[in-house]
Tab-separated table of C-alpha atoms (C1' of nucleotides) in Angstrom:
chain	number	residue	atom	x	y	z
A	6	MET	CA	-31.828	17.326	-16.179
A	7	SER	CA	-34.063	19.834	-14.485
A	8	ILE	CA	-32.606	23.221	-13.821
A	9	ARG	CA	-33.405	23.049	-10.144
A	10	THR	CA	-31.170	20.101	-9.379
A	11	LEU	CA	-27.889	21.785	-10.147
A	12	ASP	CA	-26.541	21.627	-6.590
A	13	LYS	CA	-27.299	17.907	-6.329
A	14	VAL	CA	-25.675	17.142	-9.650
A	15	VAL	CA	-22.698	19.151	-8.576
A	16	LYS	CA	-22.312	17.251	-5.334
A	17	ASN	CA	-22.816	13.718	-6.635
A	18	CYS	CA	-21.206	13.705	-10.033
A	19	ASN	CA	-18.176	15.299	-11.509
A	20	ILE	CA	-19.387	17.111	-14.569
A	21	TYR	CA	-17.448	20.030	-13.137
A	22	ARG	CA	-13.777	19.365	-13.525
A	23	MET	CA	-10.957	20.448	-11.229
A	24	MET	CA	-8.540	23.151	-12.294
A	25	THR	CA	-5.424	21.683	-13.832
A	26	GLU	CA	-2.050	22.471	-12.299
A	27	ASP	CA	-1.252	24.603	-15.343
A	28	GLU	CA	-4.404	26.662	-14.956
A	29	LYS	CA	-3.685	27.062	-11.268
A	30	ARG	CA	-0.189	28.342	-11.942
A	31	ARG	CA	-1.355	30.712	-14.657
A	32	CYS	CA	-4.092	32.209	-12.503
A	33	GLU	CA	-1.740	32.614	-9.562
A	34	LEU	CA	0.797	34.346	-11.758
A	35	ARG	CA	-1.767	36.785	-13.058
A	36	ALA	CA	-3.243	37.389	-9.620
A	37	ASN	CA	0.233	38.149	-8.295
A	38	MET	CA	0.746	40.767	-10.957
A	39	PHE	CA	-2.593	42.357	-10.101
A	40	LYS	CA	-1.771	42.228	-6.402
A	41	ALA	CA	1.315	44.319	-7.067
A	42	LEU	CA	-0.878	46.800	-8.925
A	43	ALA	CA	-3.509	46.926	-6.191
A	44	HIS	CA	-2.264	50.050	-4.453
A	45	PRO	CA	-2.842	53.672	-5.522
A	46	LEU	CA	0.700	54.795	-4.821
A	47	ARG	CA	2.203	51.890	-6.722
A	48	ILE	CA	0.060	52.847	-9.702
A	49	TYR	CA	1.275	56.414	-9.380
A	50	MET	CA	4.867	55.173	-9.234
A	51	LEU	CA	4.417	53.290	-12.477
A	52	GLU	CA	2.983	56.379	-14.150
A	53	LYS	CA	6.028	58.359	-13.060
A	54	LEU	CA	8.345	55.614	-14.262
A	55	LYS	CA	6.647	55.743	-17.635
A	56	GLU	CA	8.092	59.242	-18.119
A	57	ARG	CA	11.690	58.420	-17.179
A	58	PRO	CA	13.796	56.421	-14.725
A	59	TRP	CA	13.589	57.554	-11.100
A	60	CYS	CA	15.686	56.803	-8.045
A	61	VAL	CA	14.108	55.714	-4.745
A	62	CYS	CA	14.481	58.966	-2.841
A	63	GLU	CA	12.999	60.988	-5.684
A	64	LEU	CA	9.950	58.776	-5.825
A	65	ALA	CA	9.643	58.834	-2.042
A	66	ALA	CA	9.554	62.639	-2.154
A	67	GLU	CA	7.123	62.726	-5.055
A	68	LEU	CA	4.769	60.373	-3.244
A	69	GLY	CA	5.269	62.006	0.133
A	70	VAL	CA	6.251	58.782	1.891
A	71	ASP	CA	9.281	57.543	3.773
A	72	LYS	CA	12.016	56.089	1.591
A	73	SER	CA	11.619	52.715	3.291
A	74	ILE	CA	8.044	52.628	2.062
A	75	ALA	CA	9.047	53.649	-1.440
A	76	SER	CA	11.730	50.989	-1.432
A	77	LYS	CA	9.237	48.344	-0.389
A	78	TYR	CA	6.761	49.363	-3.079
A	79	LEU	CA	9.499	49.151	-5.686
A	80	THR	CA	10.560	45.730	-4.464
A	81	ILE	CA	6.988	44.518	-4.830
A	82	LEU	CA	6.794	45.906	-8.370
A	83	LYS	CA	10.155	44.374	-9.237
A	84	ASP	CA	9.208	40.944	-7.904
A	85	ALA	CA	6.063	41.126	-9.994
A	86	GLY	CA	8.183	41.744	-13.075
A	87	LEU	CA	6.844	45.235	-13.683
A	88	VAL	CA	9.983	47.283	-13.104
A	89	GLY	CA	13.732	46.757	-13.248
A	90	MET	CA	16.559	48.337	-11.267
A	91	GLN	CA	20.126	49.333	-11.938
A	92	LYS	CA	22.730	50.778	-9.610
A	93	ARG	CA	24.125	54.114	-10.773
A	94	GLY	CA	26.828	55.189	-8.348
A	95	ILE	CA	25.175	55.884	-5.029
A	96	LEU	CA	21.690	55.855	-6.515
A	97	VAL	CA	19.442	52.983	-7.539
A	98	GLU	CA	17.585	53.722	-10.703
A	99	TYR	CA	14.248	52.041	-11.348
A	100	THR	CA	12.760	51.713	-14.821
A	101	LEU	CA	9.423	50.537	-16.200
A	102	THR	CA	9.862	47.196	-17.941
A	103	ALA	CA	6.238	46.271	-18.649
A	104	PRO	CA	4.613	49.361	-20.177
A	105	CYS	CA	1.617	47.273	-21.212
A	106	VAL	CA	0.283	47.357	-17.663
A	107	LEU	CA	-0.376	51.057	-17.989
A	108	ASN	CA	-2.255	50.660	-21.233
A	109	LEU	CA	-4.459	48.184	-19.498
A	110	ALA	CA	-4.895	50.485	-16.566
A	111	ALA	CA	-6.660	52.802	-18.977
A	112	CYS	CA	-9.240	50.029	-19.161
A	113	ALA	CA	-10.378	51.174	-15.728
A	114	GLU	CA	-11.480	54.474	-17.173
A	115	SER	CA	-13.390	53.097	-20.161
A	116	ASP	CA	-15.357	49.854	-19.836
A	117	VAL	CA	-15.050	49.473	-16.127
A	118	LEU	CA	-15.926	52.982	-15.130
A	119	SER	CA	-19.047	53.043	-17.272
A	120	ASN	CA	-20.082	49.684	-15.830
A	121	ARG	CA	-19.744	51.039	-12.343
A	122	LYS	CA	-21.841	54.040	-13.184
A	123	LYS	CA	-24.507	51.763	-14.599
A	124	ALA	CA	-24.345	49.607	-11.473
A	125	LEU	CA	-24.794	52.596	-9.219
A	126	LEU	CA	-27.688	53.975	-11.213
A	127	GLY	CA	-29.620	50.842	-11.773
B	4	MET	CA	23.266	70.632	-7.509
B	5	SER	CA	25.311	67.676	-6.376
B	6	ILE	CA	23.726	64.304	-6.639
B	7	ARG	CA	24.303	63.548	-2.983
B	8	THR	CA	22.102	66.313	-1.693
B	9	LEU	CA	18.851	64.937	-3.025
B	10	ASP	CA	17.390	64.132	0.375
B	11	LYS	CA	18.170	67.592	1.706
B	12	VAL	CA	16.666	69.299	-1.316
B	13	VAL	CA	13.647	67.126	-0.930
B	14	LYS	CA	13.182	68.051	2.697
B	15	ASN	CA	13.795	71.803	2.428
B	16	CYS	CA	12.285	72.783	-0.874
B	17	ASN	CA	9.278	71.692	-2.831
B	18	ILE	CA	10.576	70.777	-6.226
B	19	TYR	CA	8.537	67.625	-5.707
B	20	ARG	CA	4.883	68.417	-5.993
B	21	MET	CA	1.978	66.802	-4.227
B	22	MET	CA	-0.460	64.551	-6.058
B	23	THR	CA	-3.505	66.460	-7.232
B	24	GLU	CA	-6.941	65.333	-6.083
B	25	ASP	CA	-7.661	64.158	-9.620
B	26	GLU	CA	-4.555	62.011	-9.750
B	27	LYS	CA	-5.406	60.599	-6.348
B	28	ARG	CA	-8.890	59.631	-7.463
B	29	ARG	CA	-7.659	58.103	-10.701
B	30	CYS	CA	-5.020	56.008	-8.983
B	31	GLU	CA	-7.454	54.821	-6.356
B	32	LEU	CA	-9.959	53.828	-9.010
B	33	ARG	CA	-7.386	51.816	-10.894
B	34	ALA	CA	-6.005	50.230	-7.742
B	35	ASN	CA	-9.520	49.164	-6.781
B	36	MET	CA	-9.996	47.439	-10.097
B	37	PHE	CA	-6.704	45.613	-9.666
B	38	LYS	CA	-7.640	44.632	-6.126
B	39	ALA	CA	-10.685	42.855	-7.477
B	40	LEU	CA	-8.413	41.024	-9.913
B	41	ALA	CA	-5.846	40.121	-7.271
B	42	HIS	CA	-7.099	36.611	-6.558
B	43	PRO	CA	-6.397	33.455	-8.579
B	44	LEU	CA	-9.948	32.153	-8.354
B	45	ARG	CA	-11.446	35.452	-9.395
B	46	ILE	CA	-9.187	35.422	-12.445
B	47	TYR	CA	-10.358	31.907	-13.216
B	48	MET	CA	-13.962	33.015	-12.826
B	49	LEU	CA	-13.461	35.773	-15.370
B	50	GLU	CA	-11.917	33.315	-17.827
B	51	LYS	CA	-14.948	31.076	-17.462
B	52	LEU	CA	-17.295	34.035	-17.896
B	53	LYS	CA	-15.482	34.887	-21.094
B	54	GLU	CA	-16.828	31.681	-22.616
B	55	ARG	CA	-20.466	32.141	-21.618
B	56	PRO	CA	-22.692	33.307	-18.753
B	57	TRP	CA	-22.561	31.186	-15.612
B	58	CYS	CA	-24.759	30.991	-12.527
B	59	VAL	CA	-23.321	31.084	-9.021
B	60	CYS	CA	-23.660	27.431	-8.140
B	61	GLU	CA	-22.062	26.320	-11.386
B	62	LEU	CA	-19.053	28.529	-10.794
B	63	ALA	CA	-18.849	27.375	-7.178
B	64	ALA	CA	-18.674	23.785	-8.376
B	65	GLU	CA	-16.169	24.554	-11.101
B	66	LEU	CA	-13.914	26.324	-8.613
B	67	GLY	CA	-14.460	23.771	-5.857
B	68	VAL	CA	-15.575	26.335	-3.287
B	69	ASP	CA	-18.693	26.934	-1.224
B	70	LYS	CA	-21.401	28.887	-3.006
B	71	SER	CA	-21.146	31.643	-0.397
B	72	ILE	CA	-17.524	32.161	-1.411
B	73	ALA	CA	-18.395	32.179	-5.091
B	74	SER	CA	-21.160	34.667	-4.408
B	75	LYS	CA	-18.772	36.940	-2.536
B	76	TYR	CA	-16.180	36.779	-5.312
B	77	LEU	CA	-18.823	37.713	-7.847
B	78	THR	CA	-20.006	40.612	-5.728
B	79	ILE	CA	-16.436	41.920	-5.608
B	80	LEU	CA	-16.116	41.618	-9.383
B	81	LYS	CA	-19.482	43.284	-9.887
B	82	ASP	CA	-18.645	46.195	-7.574
B	83	ALA	CA	-15.436	46.676	-9.521
B	84	GLY	CA	-17.471	46.952	-12.717
B	85	LEU	CA	-16.029	43.806	-14.272
B	86	VAL	CA	-19.150	41.637	-14.412
B	87	GLY	CA	-22.895	42.122	-14.526
B	88	MET	CA	-25.732	39.992	-13.189
B	89	GLN	CA	-29.263	39.175	-14.238
B	90	LYS	CA	-31.899	37.075	-12.527
B	91	ARG	CA	-33.194	34.188	-14.654
B	92	GLY	CA	-35.927	32.399	-12.739
B	93	ILE	CA	-34.322	30.755	-9.738
B	94	LEU	CA	-30.811	31.308	-11.037
B	95	VAL	CA	-28.629	34.410	-11.073
B	96	GLU	CA	-26.656	34.667	-14.259
B	97	TYR	CA	-23.359	36.520	-14.276
B	98	THR	CA	-21.749	37.869	-17.442
B	99	LEU	CA	-18.409	39.437	-18.299
B	100	THR	CA	-18.869	43.149	-18.993
B	101	ALA	CA	-15.244	44.290	-19.272
B	102	PRO	CA	-13.511	41.821	-21.590
B	103	CYS	CA	-10.534	44.152	-21.868
B	104	VAL	CA	-9.312	43.019	-18.469
B	105	LEU	CA	-8.589	39.587	-19.865
B	106	ASN	CA	-6.591	40.941	-22.751
B	107	LEU	CA	-4.502	42.772	-20.270
B	108	ALA	CA	-4.154	39.688	-18.164
B	109	ALA	CA	-2.292	38.206	-21.103
B	110	CYS	CA	0.266	40.884	-20.394
B	111	ALA	CA	1.303	38.762	-17.434
B	112	GLU	CA	2.483	36.031	-19.757
B	113	SER	CA	4.438	38.221	-22.150
B	114	ASP	CA	6.421	41.187	-20.804
B	115	VAL	CA	5.952	40.452	-17.175
B	116	LEU	CA	6.795	36.796	-17.214
B	117	SER	CA	9.996	37.303	-19.159
B	118	ASN	CA	10.988	40.072	-16.759
B	119	ARG	CA	10.506	37.769	-13.812
B	120	LYS	CA	12.634	35.103	-15.436
B	121	LYS	CA	15.353	37.667	-15.995
B	122	ALA	CA	15.068	38.808	-12.398
B	123	LEU	CA	15.385	35.267	-11.098
B	124	LEU	CA	18.376	34.492	-13.279
B	125	GLY	CA	20.255	37.719	-12.821
C	24	DA	C1'	-48.289	24.083	3.124
C	25	DT	C1'	-44.072	21.829	2.961
C	26	DA	C1'	-39.774	20.692	1.082
C	27	DA	C1'	-35.959	21.503	-1.968
C	28	DC	C1'	-33.042	24.631	-4.161
C	29	DT	C1'	-30.367	29.131	-5.372
C	30	DG	C1'	-28.253	32.876	-3.702
C	31	DT	C1'	-26.905	36.504	-0.228
C	32	DT	C1'	-25.550	38.109	4.214
C	33	DG	C1'	-23.566	38.041	8.992
C	34	DC	C1'	-20.153	36.568	12.080
C	35	DA	C1'	-15.686	35.120	14.047
C	36	DA	C1'	-11.130	33.158	13.160
C	37	DA	C1'	-7.170	33.026	10.341
C	38	DA	C1'	-4.238	34.912	6.974
C	39	DT	C1'	-2.255	38.732	4.587
C	40	DA	C1'	-0.975	43.568	3.705
C	41	DT	C1'	0.415	48.083	5.279
C	42	DA	C1'	2.778	51.735	7.821
C	43	DG	C1'	6.348	53.737	10.666
C	44	DA	C1'	10.436	53.690	13.065
C	45	DA	C1'	14.934	52.042	13.773
C	46	DA	C1'	18.924	49.381	12.569
C	47	DC	C1'	21.920	48.202	9.075
C	48	DT	C1'	24.897	48.134	4.583
C	49	DA	C1'	27.220	50.438	1.134
C	50	DT	C1'	28.865	54.441	-1.233
C	51	DT	C1'	30.655	59.043	-1.428
C	52	DT	C1'	32.359	63.289	0.329
C	53	DT	C1'	35.231	65.927	3.522
D	18	DA	C1'	38.952	58.098	9.387
D	19	DA	C1'	34.630	60.322	10.071
D	20	DA	C1'	30.342	62.159	8.448
D	21	DA	C1'	26.676	62.269	5.241
D	22	DT	C1'	23.727	60.134	1.889
D	23	DA	C1'	20.924	56.290	-0.610
D	24	DG	C1'	18.776	52.270	-0.052
D	25	DT	C1'	17.298	47.815	2.139
D	26	DT	C1'	15.804	45.052	5.874
D	27	DT	C1'	13.711	44.020	10.307
D	28	DC	C1'	10.355	44.513	13.777
D	29	DT	C1'	5.885	45.675	15.675
D	30	DA	C1'	1.302	47.459	15.525
D	31	DT	C1'	-2.683	48.095	12.777
D	32	DA	C1'	-5.868	47.398	9.115
D	33	DT	C1'	-7.740	44.803	5.522
D	34	DT	C1'	-8.925	40.252	3.216
D	35	DT	C1'	-10.132	35.750	3.188
D	36	DT	C1'	-12.413	31.735	4.760
D	37	DG	C1'	-15.984	28.603	6.537
D	38	DC	C1'	-20.074	28.079	8.623
D	39	DA	C1'	-24.666	29.141	9.733
D	40	DA	C1'	-28.709	31.767	9.167
D	41	DC	C1'	-31.673	33.946	6.129
D	42	DA	C1'	-34.728	35.319	1.934
D	43	DG	C1'	-36.801	34.250	-2.268
D	44	DT	C1'	-38.310	30.883	-5.822
D	45	DT	C1'	-40.021	26.612	-7.522
D	46	DA	C1'	-41.720	21.928	-7.198
D	47	DT	C1'	-44.558	18.403	-4.744
DNA sequence: ATAACTGTTGCAAAATATAGAAACTATTTT
DNA sequence: AAAATAGTTTCTATATTTTGCAACAGTTAT
């Protein structure tokens, strides 16, 4: 087939297959994890939690936000499977349960950052 | 200090420091990368681009979306430094430039997924 | 020149995410 | 019992994303 008939081929035939349900689920799962990570302060929270467990009000103070905000961020991270919580008396202690996400965050400073520089320059 | 005076300490003193400008920038950069990844179809695109270069209309067909949508997704991924593009005659060929992001996506199926199961059960 | 094709951009509507304050629960101290 | 503290939830306003369509620009074939 000629290279200039791609759109027509695409519309009339089905050489392009649909996503399977499994693929759909997997991509949604991954996207959900990334969505939880898509906020600067939630990233910062995870970096703090890498050092040691923190309670909500400590993190709220460290981030300079209301405790309701900090609590919501932590809920989002927990639902994404990135942190865990445990009641300790009056406090609620959050801990990092998926340290791998921070290793991968370093990816942003290597490959990705140099790509962006290239993109800006050229 | 007693454990129940945390809030007061937080409000009156400054044992909790502000984020530095450097930390702010780093967290924003990482969050931006994750924002680009925070969409199921963009994840799927990256998986396809891992196999080989694709042009826009092929990816649009594979994903089952309008080419304008596919083009916008690819622009987002490019701005984030995750893919690169190159004109080839009438076609625009996109390639994966930061393969590390897919390794880290696998993180979602190991640590993270098991954490979410635990969270749902317990 | 005209027509067909690839890709990007602009626009408006719909959907989603965020922030801030207040209300609420539960625990601990007095 | 009453007051203070830690944390979650609810509500509303605002901001950001996403989507779908149409218009547009550039390239190639007829």
